[in-house]
């Protein structure tokens, strides 16, 4: 488990010497690091936990850095990515930036320059991370690291796909659309189940429990909170 107070950087690079050097320098600067030496391993590492930044070499065995970048952005992740490119690959730089890389640095690079770019990208993250245009992007409702696609009924938390039953989905959608508002059980019941269930608010508690198992249990922070004597609220803080 990573120390949560440190920013974490995933190093994706197949040259062992460079990986070693990056690990030493980044850890010395106070970052937590992880490494992957091929594209497939890197994608698994990306899915397995939340990273603050990814350093991504373009020429990789298994899956190219560009393909990996496409897949990461395909998961609607906005994690900042700095590409490590060879001097002569202008096209890779351009397509990398088009696909939503935050920056790139040409190899061989000076460590000081890379560290400066990492600091700059981490400072600007959230605000300016380019997300590639995506026709169904507009259908995504986002709350914290939770995303719900109202067209395809896909649900993603912290880049992990979550599979919900139709009712669980309806309930979650209602919570997301009314985020940060305290919703009483009767209100939820009426909105999600309709009038025929009127009065039987226990079903709300049951489904909230199902939903928590899928979108909250096992994640760093809970999003569904109980408001004693009233109902529930979807919010970030505890
Ligand atoms: Ca390489």
PDB file of C-alpha atoms and ligand atoms in Angstrom:
ATOM      1  CA  UNK A   1       0.000   0.000   0.000  1.00  0.00           C
ATOM      2  CA  UNK A   2       1.243   3.423  -0.879  1.00  0.00           C
ATOM      3  CA  UNK A   3       1.631   6.159   1.668  1.00  0.00           C
ATOM      4  CA  UNK A   4      -1.310   8.396   0.783  1.00  0.00           C
ATOM      5  CA  UNK A   5       0.391  11.610   1.784  1.00  0.00           C
ATOM      6  CA  UNK A   6       2.962  11.206  -0.987  1.00  0.00           C
ATOM      7  CA  UNK A   7       2.235  11.725  -4.638  1.00  0.00           C
ATOM      8  CA  UNK A   8       2.597   8.558  -6.637  1.00  0.00           C
ATOM      9  CA  UNK A   9       4.222   8.229 -10.019  1.00  0.00           C
ATOM     10  CA  UNK A  10       4.008   5.197 -12.271  1.00  0.00           C
ATOM     11  CA  UNK A  11       7.145   4.730 -14.380  1.00  0.00           C
ATOM     12  CA  UNK A  12       6.466   2.923 -17.646  1.00  0.00           C
ATOM     13  CA  UNK A  13       9.771   2.271 -19.361  1.00  0.00           C
ATOM     14  CA  UNK A  14      11.499  -0.829 -20.696  1.00  0.00           C
ATOM     15  CA  UNK A  15      15.108   0.308 -20.302  1.00  0.00           C
ATOM     16  CA  UNK A  16      16.174  -0.934 -16.941  1.00  0.00           C
ATOM     17  CA  UNK A  17      18.888   1.689 -16.460  1.00  0.00           C
ATOM     18  CA  UNK A  18      16.427   4.523 -16.971  1.00  0.00           C
ATOM     19  CA  UNK A  19      13.844   2.906 -14.677  1.00  0.00           C
ATOM     20  CA  UNK A  20      16.438   2.525 -11.943  1.00  0.00           C
ATOM     21  CA  UNK A  21      17.588   6.116 -12.274  1.00  0.00           C
ATOM     22  CA  UNK A  22      14.015   7.451 -12.265  1.00  0.00           C
ATOM     23  CA  UNK A  23      13.110   5.410  -9.203  1.00  0.00           C
ATOM     24  CA  UNK A  24      16.092   6.712  -7.255  1.00  0.00           C
ATOM     25  CA  UNK A  25      15.588  10.342  -8.255  1.00  0.00           C
ATOM     26  CA  UNK A  26      11.821  10.388  -7.772  1.00  0.00           C
ATOM     27  CA  UNK A  27      11.967   8.673  -4.411  1.00  0.00           C
ATOM     28  CA  UNK A  28      14.684  11.079  -3.343  1.00  0.00           C
ATOM     29  CA  UNK A  29      12.309  13.916  -4.298  1.00  0.00           C
ATOM     30  CA  UNK A  30       9.644  12.402  -2.053  1.00  0.00           C
ATOM     31  CA  UNK A  31       7.414  10.646  -4.557  1.00  0.00           C
ATOM     32  CA  UNK A  32       6.173   7.091  -4.284  1.00  0.00           C
ATOM     33  CA  UNK A  33       6.951   5.132  -7.406  1.00  0.00           C
ATOM     34  CA  UNK A  34       5.738   2.066  -9.195  1.00  0.00           C
ATOM     35  CA  UNK A  35       7.167   0.617 -12.376  1.00  0.00           C
ATOM     36  CA  UNK A  36       6.065  -1.374 -15.359  1.00  0.00           C
ATOM     37  CA  UNK A  37       8.424  -2.502 -18.084  1.00  0.00           C
ATOM     38  CA  UNK A  38       5.938  -3.346 -20.804  1.00  0.00           C
ATOM     39  CA  UNK A  39       2.642  -1.927 -21.984  1.00  0.00           C
ATOM     40  CA  UNK A  40       0.425  -4.754 -20.787  1.00  0.00           C
ATOM     41  CA  UNK A  41       1.865  -4.754 -17.293  1.00  0.00           C
ATOM     42  CA  UNK A  42       1.545  -0.970 -17.293  1.00  0.00           C
ATOM     43  CA  UNK A  43      -2.162  -1.095 -18.097  1.00  0.00           C
ATOM     44  CA  UNK A  44      -2.705  -3.536 -15.208  1.00  0.00           C
ATOM     45  CA  UNK A  45      -0.778  -1.243 -12.887  1.00  0.00           C
ATOM     46  CA  UNK A  46      -2.849   1.699 -14.069  1.00  0.00           C
ATOM     47  CA  UNK A  47      -6.072  -0.182 -13.297  1.00  0.00           C
ATOM     48  CA  UNK A  48      -4.897  -1.527  -9.964  1.00  0.00           C
ATOM     49  CA  UNK A  49      -4.522   1.784  -8.141  1.00  0.00           C
ATOM     50  CA  UNK A  50      -4.786   5.522  -8.350  1.00  0.00           C
ATOM     51  CA  UNK A  51      -1.684   7.323  -9.634  1.00  0.00           C
ATOM     52  CA  UNK A  52      -0.972  11.026  -9.478  1.00  0.00           C
ATOM     53  CA  UNK A  53       1.119  10.943 -12.623  1.00  0.00           C
ATOM     54  CA  UNK A  54       2.394   8.496 -15.241  1.00  0.00           C
ATOM     55  CA  UNK A  55       5.747   8.734 -17.009  1.00  0.00           C
ATOM     56  CA  UNK A  56       5.225   6.904 -20.253  1.00  0.00           C
ATOM     57  CA  UNK A  57       7.878   5.752 -22.683  1.00  0.00           C
ATOM     58  CA  UNK A  58       6.498   5.491 -26.220  1.00  0.00           C
ATOM     59  CA  UNK A  59       8.630   2.630 -27.529  1.00  0.00           C
ATOM     60  CA  UNK A  60       7.539  -0.307 -25.387  1.00  0.00           C
ATOM     61  CA  UNK A  61       7.229  -4.047 -25.850  1.00  0.00           C
ATOM     62  CA  UNK A  62       3.715  -5.511 -25.586  1.00  0.00           C
ATOM     63  CA  UNK A  63       1.752  -2.390 -26.296  1.00  0.00           C
ATOM     64  CA  UNK A  64       3.124   0.947 -27.518  1.00  0.00           C
ATOM     65  CA  UNK A  65       2.979   3.957 -25.247  1.00  0.00           C
ATOM     66  CA  UNK A  66       0.574   5.620 -27.672  1.00  0.00           C
ATOM     67  CA  UNK A  67      -1.813   2.651 -27.570  1.00  0.00           C
ATOM     68  CA  UNK A  68      -1.549   2.560 -23.795  1.00  0.00           C
ATOM     69  CA  UNK A  69      -2.327   6.278 -23.637  1.00  0.00           C
ATOM     70  CA  UNK A  70      -5.377   5.718 -25.845  1.00  0.00           C
ATOM     71  CA  UNK A  71      -6.605   2.954 -23.522  1.00  0.00           C
ATOM     72  CA  UNK A  72      -6.043   4.986 -20.386  1.00  0.00           C
ATOM     73  CA  UNK A  73      -7.973   7.950 -21.792  1.00  0.00           C
ATOM     74  CA  UNK A  74     -10.570   5.454 -23.072  1.00  0.00           C
ATOM     75  CA  UNK A  75     -11.205   4.659 -19.417  1.00  0.00           C
ATOM     76  CA  UNK A  76     -12.017   8.346 -18.938  1.00  0.00           C
ATOM     77  CA  UNK A  77      -9.020   8.759 -16.674  1.00  0.00           C
ATOM     78  CA  UNK A  78      -7.557  12.252 -16.478  1.00  0.00           C
ATOM     79  CA  UNK A  79      -4.335  11.159 -14.761  1.00  0.00           C
ATOM     80  CA  UNK A  80      -1.531  13.448 -15.958  1.00  0.00           C
ATOM     81  CA  UNK A  81       0.821  11.679 -18.363  1.00  0.00           C
ATOM     82  CA  UNK A  82       4.274  12.828 -19.437  1.00  0.00           C
ATOM     83  CA  UNK A  83       5.586  11.048 -22.514  1.00  0.00           C
ATOM     84  CA  UNK A  84       9.221  10.024 -22.821  1.00  0.00           C
ATOM     85  CA  UNK A  85       9.969  10.201 -26.530  1.00  0.00           C
ATOM     86  CA  UNK A  86      12.911   9.600 -28.813  1.00  0.00           C
ATOM     87  CA  UNK A  87      14.378  12.647 -30.476  1.00  0.00           C
ATOM     88  CA  UNK A  88      13.119  11.934 -33.977  1.00  0.00           C
ATOM     89  CA  UNK A  89       9.517  10.911 -33.280  1.00  0.00           C
ATOM     90  CA  UNK A  90       7.636  14.161 -33.956  1.00  0.00           C
ATOM     91  CA  UNK A  91       4.538  12.207 -35.002  1.00  0.00           C
ATOM     92  CA  UNK A  92       4.439  10.354 -31.700  1.00  0.00           C
ATOM     93  CA  UNK A  93       4.640  13.625 -29.810  1.00  0.00           C
ATOM     94  CA  UNK A  94       1.821  15.125 -31.817  1.00  0.00           C
ATOM     95  CA  UNK A  95      -0.470  12.117 -31.580  1.00  0.00           C
ATOM     96  CA  UNK A  96       0.427  11.776 -27.907  1.00  0.00           C
ATOM     97  CA  UNK A  97      -0.628  15.328 -27.178  1.00  0.00           C
ATOM     98  CA  UNK A  98      -3.743  14.895 -29.329  1.00  0.00           C
ATOM     99  CA  UNK A  99      -4.647  11.856 -27.259  1.00  0.00           C
ATOM    100  CA  UNK A 100      -4.408  13.772 -24.030  1.00  0.00           C
ATOM    101  CA  UNK A 101      -0.812  13.562 -22.826  1.00  0.00           C
ATOM    102  CA  UNK A 102      -0.018  16.489 -20.537  1.00  0.00           C
ATOM    103  CA  UNK A 103       3.532  17.017 -21.740  1.00  0.00           C
ATOM    104  CA  UNK A 104       6.488  15.189 -23.230  1.00  0.00           C
ATOM    105  CA  UNK A 105      10.212  15.160 -22.781  1.00  0.00           C
ATOM    106  CA  UNK A 106      12.758  14.016 -25.305  1.00  0.00           C
ATOM    107  CA  UNK A 107      15.300  11.368 -24.422  1.00  0.00           C
ATOM    108  CA  UNK A 108      18.008  11.722 -23.343  1.00  0.00           C
ATOM    109  CA  UNK A 109      16.691  14.241 -20.838  1.00  0.00           C
ATOM    110  CA  UNK A 110      18.214  16.097 -17.934  1.00  0.00           C
ATOM    111  CA  UNK A 111      16.764  14.893 -14.662  1.00  0.00           C
ATOM    112  CA  UNK A 112      16.309  18.465 -13.428  1.00  0.00           C
ATOM    113  CA  UNK A 113      14.178  19.280 -16.434  1.00  0.00           C
ATOM    114  CA  UNK A 114      12.016  16.207 -15.990  1.00  0.00           C
ATOM    115  CA  UNK A 115      11.523  16.977 -12.286  1.00  0.00           C
ATOM    116  CA  UNK A 116      10.517  20.543 -13.126  1.00  0.00           C
ATOM    117  CA  UNK A 117       7.960  19.298 -15.640  1.00  0.00           C
ATOM    118  CA  UNK A 118       6.596  16.775 -13.163  1.00  0.00           C
ATOM    119  CA  UNK A 119       6.131  19.528 -10.579  1.00  0.00           C
ATOM    120  CA  UNK A 120       4.462  21.774 -13.146  1.00  0.00           C
ATOM    121  CA  UNK A 121       2.092  19.071 -14.344  1.00  0.00           C
ATOM    122  CA  UNK A 122       1.151  18.049 -10.813  1.00  0.00           C
ATOM    123  CA  UNK A 123       0.437  21.679  -9.934  1.00  0.00           C
ATOM    124  CA  UNK A 124      -1.817  22.183 -12.927  1.00  0.00           C
ATOM    125  CA  UNK A 125      -3.636  18.883 -12.790  1.00  0.00           C
ATOM    126  CA  UNK A 126      -7.428  18.900 -12.661  1.00  0.00           C
ATOM    127  CA  UNK A 127      -7.474  22.377 -14.188  1.00  0.00           C
ATOM    128  CA  UNK A 128      -5.920  21.831 -17.569  1.00  0.00           C
ATOM    129  CA  UNK A 129      -5.709  18.153 -18.373  1.00  0.00           C
ATOM    130  CA  UNK A 130      -6.806  17.755 -21.946  1.00  0.00           C
ATOM    131  CA  UNK A 131      -9.387  15.064 -22.474  1.00  0.00           C
ATOM    132  CA  UNK A 132      -9.691  13.921 -26.073  1.00  0.00           C
ATOM    133  CA  UNK A 133     -12.986  14.710 -27.741  1.00  0.00           C
ATOM    134  CA  UNK A 134     -15.330  11.804 -27.359  1.00  0.00           C
ATOM    135  CA  UNK A 135     -18.876  11.726 -28.685  1.00  0.00           C
ATOM    136  CA  UNK A 136     -20.267   9.967 -25.620  1.00  0.00           C
ATOM    137  CA  UNK A 137     -18.203  12.052 -23.209  1.00  0.00           C
ATOM    138  CA  UNK A 138     -21.134  14.386 -22.690  1.00  0.00           C
ATOM    139  CA  UNK A 139     -23.259  11.585 -21.304  1.00  0.00           C
ATOM    140  CA  UNK A 140     -20.915  11.017 -18.372  1.00  0.00           C
ATOM    141  CA  UNK A 141     -21.993  12.419 -15.046  1.00  0.00           C
ATOM    142  CA  UNK A 142     -19.098  12.755 -12.683  1.00  0.00           C
ATOM    143  CA  UNK A 143     -18.904  12.936  -8.945  1.00  0.00           C
ATOM    144  CA  UNK A 144     -15.519  12.686  -7.249  1.00  0.00           C
ATOM    145  CA  UNK A 145     -13.836   9.693  -8.915  1.00  0.00           C
ATOM    146  CA  UNK A 146     -17.189   8.152  -9.760  1.00  0.00           C
ATOM    147  CA  UNK A 147     -18.555   8.347 -13.297  1.00  0.00           C
ATOM    148  CA  UNK A 148     -21.944   7.309 -14.545  1.00  0.00           C
ATOM    149  CA  UNK A 149     -22.873   7.186 -18.208  1.00  0.00           C
ATOM    150  CA  UNK A 150     -26.557   7.868 -18.530  1.00  0.00           C
ATOM    151  CA  UNK A 151     -26.626   6.615 -22.129  1.00  0.00           C
ATOM    152  CA  UNK A 152     -24.811   3.310 -21.772  1.00  0.00           C
ATOM    153  CA  UNK A 153     -25.501   2.806 -18.041  1.00  0.00           C
ATOM    154  CA  UNK A 154     -21.797   2.216 -17.451  1.00  0.00           C
ATOM    155  CA  UNK A 155     -20.458   2.974 -14.006  1.00  0.00           C
ATOM    156  CA  UNK A 156     -16.783   3.569 -13.263  1.00  0.00           C
ATOM    157  CA  UNK A 157     -15.212   4.253  -9.884  1.00  0.00           C
ATOM    158  CA  UNK A 158     -11.543   5.188  -9.677  1.00  0.00           C
ATOM    159  CA  UNK A 159     -11.052   3.822 -13.216  1.00  0.00           C
ATOM    160  CA  UNK A 160     -12.571   0.452 -12.335  1.00  0.00           C
ATOM    161  CA  UNK A 161     -15.712  -0.721 -14.077  1.00  0.00           C
ATOM    162  CA  UNK A 162     -18.560  -1.408 -11.671  1.00  0.00           C
ATOM    163  CA  UNK A 163     -21.375  -3.743 -12.603  1.00  0.00           C
ATOM    164  CA  UNK A 164     -24.782  -2.831 -11.178  1.00  0.00           C
ATOM    165  CA  UNK A 165     -28.252  -4.317 -11.450  1.00  0.00           C
ATOM    166  CA  UNK A 166     -30.859  -2.053 -13.119  1.00  0.00           C
ATOM    167  CA  UNK A 167     -32.323  -0.954  -9.773  1.00  0.00           C
ATOM    168  CA  UNK A 168     -28.944  -0.323  -8.220  1.00  0.00           C
ATOM    169  CA  UNK A 169     -28.125   1.765 -11.243  1.00  0.00           C
ATOM    170  CA  UNK A 170     -31.348   3.788 -10.983  1.00  0.00           C
ATOM    171  CA  UNK A 171     -30.633   4.444  -7.327  1.00  0.00           C
ATOM    172  CA  UNK A 172     -27.056   5.514  -7.990  1.00  0.00           C
ATOM    173  CA  UNK A 173     -28.128   7.777 -10.835  1.00  0.00           C
ATOM    174  CA  UNK A 174     -30.636   9.469  -8.549  1.00  0.00           C
ATOM    175  CA  UNK A 175     -27.940   9.989  -5.899  1.00  0.00           C
ATOM    176  CA  UNK A 176     -25.485  11.374  -8.446  1.00  0.00           C
ATOM    177  CA  UNK A 177     -28.072  13.737  -9.925  1.00  0.00           C
ATOM    178  CA  UNK A 178     -28.808  14.973  -6.408  1.00  0.00           C
ATOM    179  CA  UNK A 179     -25.259  14.885  -5.103  1.00  0.00           C
ATOM    180  CA  UNK A 180     -24.450  16.647  -1.831  1.00  0.00           C
ATOM    181  CA  UNK A 181     -28.142  16.876  -0.976  1.00  0.00           C
ATOM    182  CA  UNK A 182     -29.537  14.980   1.979  1.00  0.00           C
ATOM    183  CA  UNK A 183     -32.264  12.761   0.590  1.00  0.00           C
ATOM    184  CA  UNK A 184     -34.829  11.205   2.865  1.00  0.00           C
ATOM    185  CA  UNK A 185     -35.855   7.597   2.408  1.00  0.00           C
ATOM    186  CA  UNK A 186     -39.372   8.435   1.253  1.00  0.00           C
ATOM    187  CA  UNK A 187     -38.056  10.784  -1.366  1.00  0.00           C
ATOM    188  CA  UNK A 188     -35.617   8.166  -2.690  1.00  0.00           C
ATOM    189  CA  UNK A 189     -38.304   5.496  -2.663  1.00  0.00           C
ATOM    190  CA  UNK A 190     -40.683   7.622  -4.653  1.00  0.00           C
ATOM    191  CA  UNK A 191     -38.086   8.691  -7.191  1.00  0.00           C
ATOM    192  CA  UNK A 192     -36.522   5.279  -7.769  1.00  0.00           C
ATOM    193  CA  UNK A 193     -39.320   2.773  -7.065  1.00  0.00           C
ATOM    194  CA  UNK A 194     -42.423   4.866  -7.612  1.00  0.00           C
ATOM    195  CA  UNK A 195     -45.660   5.110  -5.714  1.00  0.00           C
ATOM    196  CA  UNK A 196     -46.498   1.420  -5.517  1.00  0.00           C
ATOM    197  CA  UNK A 197     -43.836   0.886  -2.869  1.00  0.00           C
ATOM    198  CA  UNK A 198     -45.041   3.831  -0.865  1.00  0.00           C
ATOM    199  CA  UNK A 199     -44.213   3.445   2.808  1.00  0.00           C
ATOM    200  CA  UNK A 200     -41.869   0.509   2.552  1.00  0.00           C
ATOM    201  CA  UNK A 201     -38.642   2.431   2.923  1.00  0.00           C
ATOM    202  CA  UNK A 202     -36.667  -0.619   4.119  1.00  0.00           C
ATOM    203  CA  UNK A 203     -36.038  -1.438   0.485  1.00  0.00           C
ATOM    204  CA  UNK A 204     -34.047   1.779   0.216  1.00  0.00           C
ATOM    205  CA  UNK A 205     -31.727   0.671   3.028  1.00  0.00           C
ATOM    206  CA  UNK A 206     -31.302  -2.731   1.436  1.00  0.00           C
ATOM    207  CA  UNK A 207     -30.352  -1.275  -1.929  1.00  0.00           C
ATOM    208  CA  UNK A 208     -28.065   1.326  -0.385  1.00  0.00           C
ATOM    209  CA  UNK A 209     -26.254  -1.585   1.241  1.00  0.00           C
ATOM    210  CA  UNK A 210     -25.917  -3.379  -2.115  1.00  0.00           C
ATOM    211  CA  UNK A 211     -24.665  -0.211  -3.726  1.00  0.00           C
ATOM    212  CA  UNK A 212     -22.101   0.455  -1.016  1.00  0.00           C
ATOM    213  CA  UNK A 213     -20.643  -3.011  -1.505  1.00  0.00           C
ATOM    214  CA  UNK A 214     -20.050  -2.183  -5.137  1.00  0.00           C
ATOM    215  CA  UNK A 215     -19.009   1.457  -5.197  1.00  0.00           C
ATOM    216  CA  UNK A 216     -17.633   2.164  -1.715  1.00  0.00           C
ATOM    217  CA  UNK A 217     -16.210  -0.963  -0.102  1.00  0.00           C
ATOM    218  CA  UNK A 218     -12.543  -1.333  -0.968  1.00  0.00           C
ATOM    219  CA  UNK A 219     -12.054   2.274  -2.088  1.00  0.00           C
ATOM    220  CA  UNK A 220     -10.120   4.908  -0.137  1.00  0.00           C
ATOM    221  CA  UNK A 221     -13.141   7.066   0.555  1.00  0.00           C
ATOM    222  CA  UNK A 222     -16.819   6.337   0.939  1.00  0.00           C
ATOM    223  CA  UNK A 223     -19.227   8.420  -1.130  1.00  0.00           C
ATOM    224  CA  UNK A 224     -22.554   7.239   0.276  1.00  0.00           C
ATOM    225  CA  UNK A 225     -23.158   8.558   3.777  1.00  0.00           C
ATOM    226  CA  UNK A 226     -25.988   7.852   6.180  1.00  0.00           C
ATOM    227  CA  UNK A 227     -27.742  10.824   7.733  1.00  0.00           C
ATOM    228  CA  UNK A 228     -29.157   9.371  10.906  1.00  0.00           C
ATOM    229  CA  UNK A 229     -32.894   9.572  11.212  1.00  0.00           C
ATOM    230  CA  UNK A 230     -33.264  11.031   7.732  1.00  0.00           C
ATOM    231  CA  UNK A 231     -31.717   9.153   4.849  1.00  0.00           C
ATOM    232  CA  UNK A 232     -28.620   9.369   2.713  1.00  0.00           C
ATOM    233  CA  UNK A 233     -26.303  11.784   0.981  1.00  0.00           C
ATOM    234  CA  UNK A 234     -23.707  11.343  -1.717  1.00  0.00           C
ATOM    235  CA  UNK A 235     -20.690  13.426  -0.765  1.00  0.00           C
ATOM    236  CA  UNK A 236     -16.903  13.283  -0.611  1.00  0.00           C
ATOM    237  CA  UNK A 237     -16.198  13.989   3.035  1.00  0.00           C
ATOM    238  CA  UNK A 238     -16.953  11.593   5.878  1.00  0.00           C
TER     239      UNK A 238
HETATM  240 CA1  LIG B   1      11.718   2.075 -24.808  1.00  0.00          CA
END
